[in-house]
XYZ file of C-alpha atoms in Angstrom:
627
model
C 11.656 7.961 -3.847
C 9.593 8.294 -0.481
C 6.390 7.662 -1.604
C 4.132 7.280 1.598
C 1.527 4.503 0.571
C 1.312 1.507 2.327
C 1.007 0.884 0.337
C 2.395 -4.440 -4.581
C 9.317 -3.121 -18.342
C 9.610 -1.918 -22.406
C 11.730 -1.564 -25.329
C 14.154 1.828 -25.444
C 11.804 3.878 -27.768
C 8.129 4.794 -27.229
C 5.782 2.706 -27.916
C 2.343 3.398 -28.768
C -0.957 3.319 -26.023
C -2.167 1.334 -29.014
C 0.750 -1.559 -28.929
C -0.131 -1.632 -24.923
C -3.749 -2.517 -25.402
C -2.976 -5.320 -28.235
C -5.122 -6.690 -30.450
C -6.955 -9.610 -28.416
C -10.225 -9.246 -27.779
C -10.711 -12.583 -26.136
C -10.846 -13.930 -22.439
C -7.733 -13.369 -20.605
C -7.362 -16.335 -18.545
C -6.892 -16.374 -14.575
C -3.562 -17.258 -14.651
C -2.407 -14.630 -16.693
C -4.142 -11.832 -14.200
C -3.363 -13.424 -10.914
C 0.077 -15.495 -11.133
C 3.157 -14.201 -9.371
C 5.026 -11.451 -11.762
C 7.543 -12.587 -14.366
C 10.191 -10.479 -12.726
C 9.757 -7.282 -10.747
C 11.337 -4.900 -7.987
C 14.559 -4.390 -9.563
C 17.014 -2.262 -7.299
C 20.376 -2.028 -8.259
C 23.659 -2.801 -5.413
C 25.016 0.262 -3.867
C 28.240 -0.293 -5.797
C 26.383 -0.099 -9.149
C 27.118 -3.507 -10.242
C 24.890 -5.710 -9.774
C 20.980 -6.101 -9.698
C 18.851 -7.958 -7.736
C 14.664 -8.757 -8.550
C 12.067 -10.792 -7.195
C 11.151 -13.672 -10.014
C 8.898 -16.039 -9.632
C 10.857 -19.903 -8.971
C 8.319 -22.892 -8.716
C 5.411 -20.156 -9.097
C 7.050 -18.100 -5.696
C 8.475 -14.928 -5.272
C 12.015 -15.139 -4.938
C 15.365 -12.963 -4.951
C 17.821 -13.565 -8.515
C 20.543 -11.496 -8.748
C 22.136 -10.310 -12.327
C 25.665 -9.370 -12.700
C 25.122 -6.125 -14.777
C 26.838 -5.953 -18.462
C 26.722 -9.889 -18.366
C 24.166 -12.447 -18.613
C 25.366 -14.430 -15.496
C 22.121 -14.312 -13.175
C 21.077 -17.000 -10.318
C 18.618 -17.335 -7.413
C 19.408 -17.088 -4.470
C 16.705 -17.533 -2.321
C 14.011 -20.632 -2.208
C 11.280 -20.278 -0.548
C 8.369 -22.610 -1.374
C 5.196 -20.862 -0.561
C 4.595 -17.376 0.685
C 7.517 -15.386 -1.314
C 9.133 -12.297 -0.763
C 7.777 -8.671 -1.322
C 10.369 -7.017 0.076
C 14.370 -6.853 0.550
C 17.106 -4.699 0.120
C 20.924 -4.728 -0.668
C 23.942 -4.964 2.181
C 25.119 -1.287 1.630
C 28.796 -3.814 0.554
C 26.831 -5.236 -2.248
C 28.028 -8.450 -0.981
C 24.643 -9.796 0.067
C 20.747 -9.395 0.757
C 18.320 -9.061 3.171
C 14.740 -10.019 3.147
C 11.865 -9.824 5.302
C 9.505 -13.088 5.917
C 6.886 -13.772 8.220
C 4.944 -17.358 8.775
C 1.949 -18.230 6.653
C 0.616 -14.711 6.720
C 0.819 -14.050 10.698
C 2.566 -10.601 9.784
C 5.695 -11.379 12.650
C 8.380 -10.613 10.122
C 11.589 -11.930 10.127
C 14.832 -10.074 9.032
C 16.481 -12.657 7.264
C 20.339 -12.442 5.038
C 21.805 -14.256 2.454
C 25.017 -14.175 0.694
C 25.193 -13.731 -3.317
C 25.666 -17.488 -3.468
C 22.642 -18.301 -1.713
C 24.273 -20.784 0.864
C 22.475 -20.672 4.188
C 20.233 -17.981 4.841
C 20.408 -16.232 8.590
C 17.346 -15.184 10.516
C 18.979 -11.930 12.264
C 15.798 -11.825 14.383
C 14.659 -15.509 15.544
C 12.146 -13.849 17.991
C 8.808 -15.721 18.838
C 5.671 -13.773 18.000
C 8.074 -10.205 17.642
C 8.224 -8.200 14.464
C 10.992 -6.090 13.116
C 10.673 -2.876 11.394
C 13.518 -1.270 9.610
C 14.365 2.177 10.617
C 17.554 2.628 8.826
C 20.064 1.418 6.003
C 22.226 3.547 3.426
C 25.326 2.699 1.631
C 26.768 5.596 3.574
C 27.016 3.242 7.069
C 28.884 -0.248 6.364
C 29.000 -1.016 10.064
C 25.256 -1.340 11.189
C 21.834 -0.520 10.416
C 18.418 0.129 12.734
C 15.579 -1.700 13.857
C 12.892 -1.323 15.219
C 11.561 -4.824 17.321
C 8.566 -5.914 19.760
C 10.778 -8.526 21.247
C 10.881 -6.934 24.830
C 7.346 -5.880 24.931
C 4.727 -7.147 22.141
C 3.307 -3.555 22.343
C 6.179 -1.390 21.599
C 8.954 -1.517 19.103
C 11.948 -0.376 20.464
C 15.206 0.522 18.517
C 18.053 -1.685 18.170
C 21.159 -1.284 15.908
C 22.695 -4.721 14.102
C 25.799 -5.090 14.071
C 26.979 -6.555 10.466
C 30.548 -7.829 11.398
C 29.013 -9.821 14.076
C 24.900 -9.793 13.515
C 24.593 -9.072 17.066
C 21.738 -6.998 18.495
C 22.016 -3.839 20.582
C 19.373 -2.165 22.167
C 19.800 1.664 21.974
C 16.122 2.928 22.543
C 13.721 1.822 24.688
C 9.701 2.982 23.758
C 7.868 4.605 26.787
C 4.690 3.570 25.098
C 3.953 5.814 22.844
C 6.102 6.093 20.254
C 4.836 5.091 16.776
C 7.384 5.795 14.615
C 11.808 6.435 15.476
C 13.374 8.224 12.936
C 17.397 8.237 12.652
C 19.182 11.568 11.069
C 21.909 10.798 8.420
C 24.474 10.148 10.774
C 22.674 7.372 11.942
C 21.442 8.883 15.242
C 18.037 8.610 16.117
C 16.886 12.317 17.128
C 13.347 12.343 15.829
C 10.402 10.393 17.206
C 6.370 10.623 16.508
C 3.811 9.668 19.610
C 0.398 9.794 20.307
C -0.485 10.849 23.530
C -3.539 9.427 25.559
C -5.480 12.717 25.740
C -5.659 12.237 22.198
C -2.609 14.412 21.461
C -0.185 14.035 18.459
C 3.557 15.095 19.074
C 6.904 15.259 17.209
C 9.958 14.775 19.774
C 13.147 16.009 18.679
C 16.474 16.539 20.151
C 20.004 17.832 19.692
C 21.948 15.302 20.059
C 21.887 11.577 21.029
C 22.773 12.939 24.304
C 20.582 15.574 24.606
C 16.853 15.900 25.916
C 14.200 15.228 24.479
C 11.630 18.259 23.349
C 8.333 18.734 21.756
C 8.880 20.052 18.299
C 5.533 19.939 16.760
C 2.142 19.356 18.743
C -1.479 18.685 17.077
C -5.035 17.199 18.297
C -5.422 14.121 16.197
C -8.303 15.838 14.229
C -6.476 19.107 13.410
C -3.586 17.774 11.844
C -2.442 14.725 10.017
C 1.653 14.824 10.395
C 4.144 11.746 9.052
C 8.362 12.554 9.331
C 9.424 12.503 6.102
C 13.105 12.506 6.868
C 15.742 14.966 7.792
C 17.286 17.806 5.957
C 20.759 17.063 4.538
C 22.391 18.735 7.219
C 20.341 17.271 9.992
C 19.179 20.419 11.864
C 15.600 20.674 10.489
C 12.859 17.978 9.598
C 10.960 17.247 7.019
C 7.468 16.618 7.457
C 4.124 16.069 6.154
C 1.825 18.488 7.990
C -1.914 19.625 7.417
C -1.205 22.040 10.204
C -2.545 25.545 9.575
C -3.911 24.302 6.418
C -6.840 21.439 4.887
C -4.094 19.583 2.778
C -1.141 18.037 3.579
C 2.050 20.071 2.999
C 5.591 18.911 2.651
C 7.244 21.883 5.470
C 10.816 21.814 6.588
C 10.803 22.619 10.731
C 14.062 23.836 12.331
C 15.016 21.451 15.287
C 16.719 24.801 17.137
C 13.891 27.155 16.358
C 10.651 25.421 15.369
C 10.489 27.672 12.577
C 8.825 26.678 9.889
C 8.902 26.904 6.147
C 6.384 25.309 3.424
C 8.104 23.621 0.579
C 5.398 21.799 -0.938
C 1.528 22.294 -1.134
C -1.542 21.785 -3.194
C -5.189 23.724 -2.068
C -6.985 20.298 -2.480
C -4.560 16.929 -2.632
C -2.199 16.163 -0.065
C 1.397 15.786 -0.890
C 1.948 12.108 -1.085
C 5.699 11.884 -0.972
C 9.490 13.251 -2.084
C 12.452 11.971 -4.249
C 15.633 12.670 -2.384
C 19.548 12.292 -3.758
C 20.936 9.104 -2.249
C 24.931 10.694 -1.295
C 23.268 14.473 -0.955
C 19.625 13.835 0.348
C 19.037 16.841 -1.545
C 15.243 17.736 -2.080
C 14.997 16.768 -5.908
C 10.759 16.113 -6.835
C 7.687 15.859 -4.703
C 4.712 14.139 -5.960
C 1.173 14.962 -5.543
C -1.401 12.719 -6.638
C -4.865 13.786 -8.235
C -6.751 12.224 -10.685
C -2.970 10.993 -11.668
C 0.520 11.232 -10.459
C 1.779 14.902 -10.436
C 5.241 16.488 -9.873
C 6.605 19.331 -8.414
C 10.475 19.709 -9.489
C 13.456 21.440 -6.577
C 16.044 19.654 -9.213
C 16.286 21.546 -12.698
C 18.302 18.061 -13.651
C 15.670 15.609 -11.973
C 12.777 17.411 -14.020
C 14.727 16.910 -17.223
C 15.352 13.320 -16.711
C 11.328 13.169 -16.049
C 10.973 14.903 -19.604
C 13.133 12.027 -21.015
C 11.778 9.199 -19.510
C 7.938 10.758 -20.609
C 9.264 9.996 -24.153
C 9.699 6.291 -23.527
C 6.223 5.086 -22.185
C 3.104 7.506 -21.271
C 2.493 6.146 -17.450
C 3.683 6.823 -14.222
C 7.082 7.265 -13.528
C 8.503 5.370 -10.159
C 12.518 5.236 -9.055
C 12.449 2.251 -7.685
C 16.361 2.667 -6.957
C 19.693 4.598 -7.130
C 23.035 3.021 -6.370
C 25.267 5.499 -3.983
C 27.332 7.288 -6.812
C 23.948 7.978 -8.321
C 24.762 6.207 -11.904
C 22.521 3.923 -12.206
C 19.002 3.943 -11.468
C 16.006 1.755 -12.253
C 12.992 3.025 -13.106
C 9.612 1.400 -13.449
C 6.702 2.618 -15.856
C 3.017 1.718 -14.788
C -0.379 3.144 -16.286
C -4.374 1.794 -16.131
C -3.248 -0.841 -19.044
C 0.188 -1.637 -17.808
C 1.395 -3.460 -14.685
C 4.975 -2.816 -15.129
C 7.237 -2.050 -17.359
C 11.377 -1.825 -15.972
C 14.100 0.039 -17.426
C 17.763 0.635 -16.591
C 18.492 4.456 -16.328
C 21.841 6.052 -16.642
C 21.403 10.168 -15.935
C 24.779 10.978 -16.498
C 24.133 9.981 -20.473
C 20.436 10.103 -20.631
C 20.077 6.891 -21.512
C 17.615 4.186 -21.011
C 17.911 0.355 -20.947
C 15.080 -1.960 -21.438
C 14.664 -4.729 -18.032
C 11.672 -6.588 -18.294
C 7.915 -6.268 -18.714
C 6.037 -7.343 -14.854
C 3.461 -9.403 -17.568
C 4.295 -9.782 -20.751
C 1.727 -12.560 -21.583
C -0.488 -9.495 -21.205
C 0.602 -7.815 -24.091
C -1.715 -10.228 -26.142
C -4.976 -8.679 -24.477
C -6.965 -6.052 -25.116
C -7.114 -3.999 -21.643
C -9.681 -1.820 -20.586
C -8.851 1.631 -20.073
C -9.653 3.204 -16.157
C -11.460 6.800 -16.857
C -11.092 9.038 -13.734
C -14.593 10.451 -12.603
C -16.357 12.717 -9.960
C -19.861 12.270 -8.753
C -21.703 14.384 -6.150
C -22.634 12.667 -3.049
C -26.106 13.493 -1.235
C -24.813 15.922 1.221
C -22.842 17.562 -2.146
C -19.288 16.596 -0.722
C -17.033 15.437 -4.127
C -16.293 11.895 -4.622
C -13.298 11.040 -6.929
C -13.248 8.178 -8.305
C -12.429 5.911 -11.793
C -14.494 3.801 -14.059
C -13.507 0.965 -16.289
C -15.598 -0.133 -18.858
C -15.100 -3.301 -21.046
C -15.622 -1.477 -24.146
C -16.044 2.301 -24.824
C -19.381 3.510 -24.176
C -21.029 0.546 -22.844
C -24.200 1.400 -21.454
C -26.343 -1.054 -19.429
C -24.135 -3.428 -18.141
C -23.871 -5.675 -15.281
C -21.668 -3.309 -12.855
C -18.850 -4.232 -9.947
C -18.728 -1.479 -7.237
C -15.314 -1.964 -5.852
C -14.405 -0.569 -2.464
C -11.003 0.016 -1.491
C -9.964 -1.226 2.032
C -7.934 0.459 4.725
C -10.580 3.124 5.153
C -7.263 5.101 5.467
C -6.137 5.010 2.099
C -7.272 5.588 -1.657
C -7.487 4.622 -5.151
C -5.374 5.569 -7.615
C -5.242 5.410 -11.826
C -3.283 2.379 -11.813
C -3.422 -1.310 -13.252
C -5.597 -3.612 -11.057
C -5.658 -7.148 -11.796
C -9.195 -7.624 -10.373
C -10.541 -4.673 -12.343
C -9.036 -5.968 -15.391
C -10.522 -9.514 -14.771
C -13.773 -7.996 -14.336
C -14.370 -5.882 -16.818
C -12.882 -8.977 -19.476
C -15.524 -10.732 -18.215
C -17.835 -7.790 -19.622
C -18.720 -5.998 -16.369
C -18.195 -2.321 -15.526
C -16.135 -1.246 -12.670
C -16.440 1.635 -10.770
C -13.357 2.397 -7.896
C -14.340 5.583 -5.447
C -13.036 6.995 -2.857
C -15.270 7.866 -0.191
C -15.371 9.986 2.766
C -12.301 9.090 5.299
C -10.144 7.916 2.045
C -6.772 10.344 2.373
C -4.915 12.473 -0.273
C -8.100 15.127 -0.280
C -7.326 17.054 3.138
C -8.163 16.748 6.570
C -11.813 17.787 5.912
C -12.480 15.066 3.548
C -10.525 12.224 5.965
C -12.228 13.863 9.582
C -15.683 13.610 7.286
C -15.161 10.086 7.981
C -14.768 9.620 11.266
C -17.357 7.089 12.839
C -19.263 6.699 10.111
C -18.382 3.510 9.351
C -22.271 1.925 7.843
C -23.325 5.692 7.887
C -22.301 8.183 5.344
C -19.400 6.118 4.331
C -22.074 3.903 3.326
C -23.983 6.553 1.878
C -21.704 7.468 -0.295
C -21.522 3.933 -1.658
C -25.305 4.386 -2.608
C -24.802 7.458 -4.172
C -22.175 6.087 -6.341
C -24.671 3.150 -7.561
C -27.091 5.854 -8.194
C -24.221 7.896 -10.045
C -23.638 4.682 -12.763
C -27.334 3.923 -12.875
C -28.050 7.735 -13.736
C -25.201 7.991 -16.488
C -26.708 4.629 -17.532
C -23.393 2.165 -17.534
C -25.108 0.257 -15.485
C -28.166 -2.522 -15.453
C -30.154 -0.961 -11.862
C -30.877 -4.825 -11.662
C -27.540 -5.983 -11.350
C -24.940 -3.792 -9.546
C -22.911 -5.968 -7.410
C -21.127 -5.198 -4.226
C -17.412 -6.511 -3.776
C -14.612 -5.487 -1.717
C -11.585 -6.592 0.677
C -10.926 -5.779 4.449
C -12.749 -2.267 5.000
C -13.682 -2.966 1.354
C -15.369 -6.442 2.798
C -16.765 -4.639 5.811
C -18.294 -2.468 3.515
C -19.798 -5.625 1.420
C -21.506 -6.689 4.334
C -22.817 -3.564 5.771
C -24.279 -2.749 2.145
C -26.052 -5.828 2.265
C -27.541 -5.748 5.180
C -28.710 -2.547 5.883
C -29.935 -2.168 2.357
C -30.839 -5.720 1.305
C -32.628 -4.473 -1.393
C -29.359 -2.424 -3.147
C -27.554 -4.904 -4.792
C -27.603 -8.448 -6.499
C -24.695 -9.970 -4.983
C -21.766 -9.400 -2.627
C -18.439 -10.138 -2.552
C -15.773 -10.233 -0.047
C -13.010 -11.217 1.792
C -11.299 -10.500 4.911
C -13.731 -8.069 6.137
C -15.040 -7.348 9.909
C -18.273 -8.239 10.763
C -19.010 -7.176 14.177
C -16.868 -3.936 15.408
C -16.734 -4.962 18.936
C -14.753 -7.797 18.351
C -12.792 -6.469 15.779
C -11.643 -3.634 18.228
C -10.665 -5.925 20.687
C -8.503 -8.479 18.243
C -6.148 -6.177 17.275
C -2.281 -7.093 16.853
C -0.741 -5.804 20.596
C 1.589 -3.308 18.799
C -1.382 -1.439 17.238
C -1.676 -0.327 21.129
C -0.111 2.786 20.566
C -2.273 3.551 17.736
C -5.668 2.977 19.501
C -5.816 6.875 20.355
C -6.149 7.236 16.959
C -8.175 3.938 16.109
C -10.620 5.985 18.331
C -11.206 9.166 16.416
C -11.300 7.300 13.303
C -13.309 4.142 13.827
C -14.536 5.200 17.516
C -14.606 3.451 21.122
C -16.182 0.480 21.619
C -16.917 1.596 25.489
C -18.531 4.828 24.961
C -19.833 4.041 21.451
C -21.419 1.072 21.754
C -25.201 1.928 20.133
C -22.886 3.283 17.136
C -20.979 -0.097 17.117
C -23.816 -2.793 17.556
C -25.821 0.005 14.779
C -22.799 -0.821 12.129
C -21.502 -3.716 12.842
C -23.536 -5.974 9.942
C -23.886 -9.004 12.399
C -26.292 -7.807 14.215
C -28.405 -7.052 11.108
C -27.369 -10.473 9.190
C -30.866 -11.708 9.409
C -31.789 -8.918 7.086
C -29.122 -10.016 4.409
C -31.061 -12.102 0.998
C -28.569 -11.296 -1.894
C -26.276 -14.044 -2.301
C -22.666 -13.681 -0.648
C -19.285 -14.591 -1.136
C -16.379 -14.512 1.381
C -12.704 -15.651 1.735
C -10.728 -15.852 4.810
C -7.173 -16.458 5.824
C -6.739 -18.009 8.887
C -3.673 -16.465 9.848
C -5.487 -12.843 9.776
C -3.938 -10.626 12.536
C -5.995 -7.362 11.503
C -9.179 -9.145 10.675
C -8.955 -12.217 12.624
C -10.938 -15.411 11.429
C -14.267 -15.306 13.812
C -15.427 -12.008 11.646
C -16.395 -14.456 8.714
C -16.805 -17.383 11.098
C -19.691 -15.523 13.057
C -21.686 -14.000 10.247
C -21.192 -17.346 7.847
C -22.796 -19.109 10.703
C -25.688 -16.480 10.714
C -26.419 -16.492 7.144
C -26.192 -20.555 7.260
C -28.832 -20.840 9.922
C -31.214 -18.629 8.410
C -30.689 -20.705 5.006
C -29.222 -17.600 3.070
C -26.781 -18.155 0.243
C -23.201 -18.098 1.404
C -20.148 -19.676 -0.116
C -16.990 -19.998 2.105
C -13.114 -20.198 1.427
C -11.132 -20.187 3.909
C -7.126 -20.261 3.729
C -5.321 -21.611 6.211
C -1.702 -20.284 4.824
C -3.064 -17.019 4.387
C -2.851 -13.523 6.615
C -4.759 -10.711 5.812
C -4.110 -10.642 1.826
C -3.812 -13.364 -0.869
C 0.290 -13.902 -1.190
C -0.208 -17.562 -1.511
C -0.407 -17.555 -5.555
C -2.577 -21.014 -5.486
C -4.934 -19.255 -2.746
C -5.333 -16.069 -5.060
C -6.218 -17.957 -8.532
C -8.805 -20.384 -6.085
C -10.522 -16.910 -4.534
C -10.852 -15.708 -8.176
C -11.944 -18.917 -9.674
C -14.708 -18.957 -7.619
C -15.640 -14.953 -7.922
C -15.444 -15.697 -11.493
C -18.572 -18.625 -11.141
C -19.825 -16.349 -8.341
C -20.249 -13.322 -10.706
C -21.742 -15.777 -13.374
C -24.524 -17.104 -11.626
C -25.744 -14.306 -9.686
C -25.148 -11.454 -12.162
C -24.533 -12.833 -15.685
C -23.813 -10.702 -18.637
């Protein structure tokens, strides 16, 4: 399933909403909430044999692999403190790859070890490079496709691995614009997405490896917001996401001869957020659109009665998390507001389901709090979505958590959050929003955001205190602010342009000053600094907009007490963006407390760093907001 977000297990018979929330009332503790998962990204071998999950050895992510129909499983990875979120199987089902980078730094590594976990290989020992992985299917035992930095830090380029010999060839070289290489099913890479400096998007396509490239698809950045989904199963058209023509996203198939164009997929107010395709066939089977909650659109009369089956096994979303190559075997995992993860085995052929493992099972004990989705008007009437989370059913008057969502670019969804649970256990309300410039409402609703980073993307943070105040879940006394990255950016600009607003803030990882947050971005975000432009804006000929919003130049105006954490490895929002506006607060005397990580990136992988941040939110939250 191609699910474009990017974006972090129960018995074979329903079971009841009611058996989800438990029966315990009482504090869950921090370990529970914030330790690495018991067991999770299952994805089954190519060959349909064996299975292979991240589970958590010495408290760290790891790779054990189960031989299916047995109970012979083993680990076969060790790392020792920043574990793995992602690999995938060697389309021979003889071994797996992994991706690592160093303490949070973001370089990743392609890395592969055999089933017997002897001596792991680092296919890509490049200093400060990253690789990307274009390509790898069951259907091509000889290589796959990267996509590296090594020859310029700016550009990724396109190499193919050989697997007999794990030697690199360069096939593509970027001209410096490319942002995303896209191979067709034979392995050929005939599609490619740039941004152009005149602030021009544009889909390349060609023929034939050997062929010229041509434009197939051009949009102003503003107009249009376009991502290749992949290519048709006979490789002459493409699949994309397009808002072209249209205010939502739509899932259209383009001919590569003709440019024609068809719409396959479309919604008048969410975007399309992403396909299921066959693995042998890459037959269009489901395409999901997400509202309030996940939504599907079925092109497979088979693939929407499988959904109908699975429904009758556990009442939240539905994810394939993987197919092996004859299409068998699948595993699916189960999530809802209440439930982190719940994993089954899936075999389509007999409609059957097989119970995995549950993500958390210690949570099972707990009573969870159930996430609401909401809508609010903001000031200038544009509709917010958004959900609230109360720690028991029509609390009114509480001590109330706004949590922002970082990115900008993305969004909430109805989902399990361990720091919304945590919070409203502790007996505060939550509410999650999505505000101006969040995507999955259209272009009109992303564009609204454009530079207005501390201006009506603020605004509409205010109006959704005023929203919980007016439907009176919340104490107007003590609304707190909290948030990471943008959501930390937005912590700080909240405080100090409206020091009066809230009790407290929260944050971590978020910029301070947008000048220098511009200029300290990775090199291979480059290409994307077109776009960075439209969206943020341009430090050079928005510079009263900049110094206006960037909440260091207004720290002196900041009296509600403030909480921050900070990796050190951050490549997005590097160190000096706390540094500079702790020491500003610190010389005016204003309450600030401090953590900084110095295995960390942008993110809190490190499980001893994540329990630490929340330890001290926890005494944070306690002091300066109480119950």
């Amino acid at each position: 399933m191609k699910l474009l977000r990017a974006l972090f297990l129960i018995f074979p018979f329903f079971l009841a909403p009611s058996l989800l929330l438990g029966t315990d009332s009482s504090l869950i503790p921090l370990p529970v909430l914030f330790s690495e998962p018991e067991a999770a990204a299952p994805k089954i071998s190519p060959d349909g044999e064996k299975l292979a999950y991240l589970f958590p050895e010495n408290g760290v992510r790891n790779v054990r692999v189960r031989l299916l129909g047995t109970k012979n499983e083993w680990t076969i990875t060790h790392l020792e403190k920043r574990g793995i979120r992602h690999f995938f199987w060697h389309p021979d089902s003889n071994s797996i790859f992994y991706l690592e980078d160093q303490k949070g730094n973001e370089n990743f590594h392609l890395f592969q070890v055999g089933l017997d976990g002897k001596n792991p290989t680092d296919l890509t020992p490049f200093e400060n490079a990253k690789v990307q992985v274009i390509a790898v299917e069951p259907s091509n035992k000889k290589f796959m496709l990267l996509a590296i930095n090594t020859r310029n830090p700016k550009y990724f380029d396109v190499y193919k691995l050989i697997f007999a010999t794990k030697k690199l060839e360069l096939i593509e070289e970027n001209p410096g614009n490319i942002i995303d290489w896209v191979a067709d099913h034979n392995f050929e890479i005939r599609a490619a997405q740039a941004l152009m400096p005149n602030g021009i998007g544009v889909i390349n396509v060609r023929e034939t490896v050997s062929s010229p490239w041509k434009p197939l698809l051009q949009w102003q950045l503003e107009e249009d917001n376009v991502k290749i989904v992949d290519f048709s199963p006979d490789n002459k058209s493409l699949w994309l996401l397009s808002s072209k023509e249209a205010n939502t996203t739509r899932l259209i198939s383009m001919d590569i001869a003709s440019a024609q164009r068809k719409v396959l997929c479309e919604d008048p107010r969410y975007d399309v957020a992403g396909i299921v395709s066959n693995p042998k066939t890459y037959s269009l089977e489901a395409v999901a659109i997400i509202k309030d909650k996940t939504q599907w659109q079925f092109f497979d009369p088979q693939m929407e009665h499988y959904f109908a089956y699975l429904k009758t096994i556990h009442p939240g979303t539905i994810e394939i998390i993987s197919r092996n190559y004859e299409d068998t075997v699948w595993t699916i995992r189960f999530t809802s507001d209440i439930d982190p993860g719940t994993y089954y085995l899936f075999y389509p052929k007999q409609t059957k389901a097989e119970f995995l493992f549950h993500t958390n099972s210690r949570l099972l004990s707990y009573q969870l709090a159930p996430v609401k989705p909401i809508a609010f008007r903001a000031r200038d009437n544009l509709l917010i979505e958004g959900y609230l989370t109360l720690p028991r059913e029509n609390a009114k008057n509480l001590p109330f958590v706004l949590y922002v969502h970082g990115g900008p670019w993305t969004r909430d969804y109805w989902e399990f959050s361990p720091v919304v649970q945590f919070l409203a256990n502790r007996g505060y309300g939550v509410l999650q929003f999505n505000f101006r410039g969040s995507t999955g409402y259209g272009k009109d609703f992303y564009n609204a955001g454009n530079k207005q980073w501390g201006k009506k993307m603020l605004d509409d943070i205010l109006d959704a205190k005023k929203w919980v105040i007016e439907q009176h879940y919340a104490n107007p006394h003590k609304v707190a602010i909290m948030g990471f990255s943008y959501g930390g950016y937005a912590t700080l600009a909240a405080l100090a342009f409206y020091p009066d607003e809230f009790a407290c803030g929260i944050e971590a990882m978020g910029p301070s000053n947008l000048f220098t947050l511009f200029n300290s971005f990775p090199p291979y975000w480059e290409p994307l600094k077109i776009l960075i432009k439209k969206r943020l804006g341009d430090p050079q000929t928005d510079s009263e907009y900049f110094k206006s919003s960037s909440p260091l130049f207004a720290a002196d105006r900041i009296k509600a007490p403030l909480l921050i954490g900070q990796g050190e490895n951050d490549v997005r929002v590097k160190k000096m963006e706390s540094d500079q506006i702790v020491e500003a607060l610190r010389k005016k005397g204003q309450t600030v407390e401090y953590l900084l990580f110095h295995d960390q990136g942008h993110d809190f992988l490190n499980p001893v760093n994540r329990l630490q941040f929340f330890e001290a939110v926890e005494a944070f939250l306690n002091k300066y907001l109480g119950k």
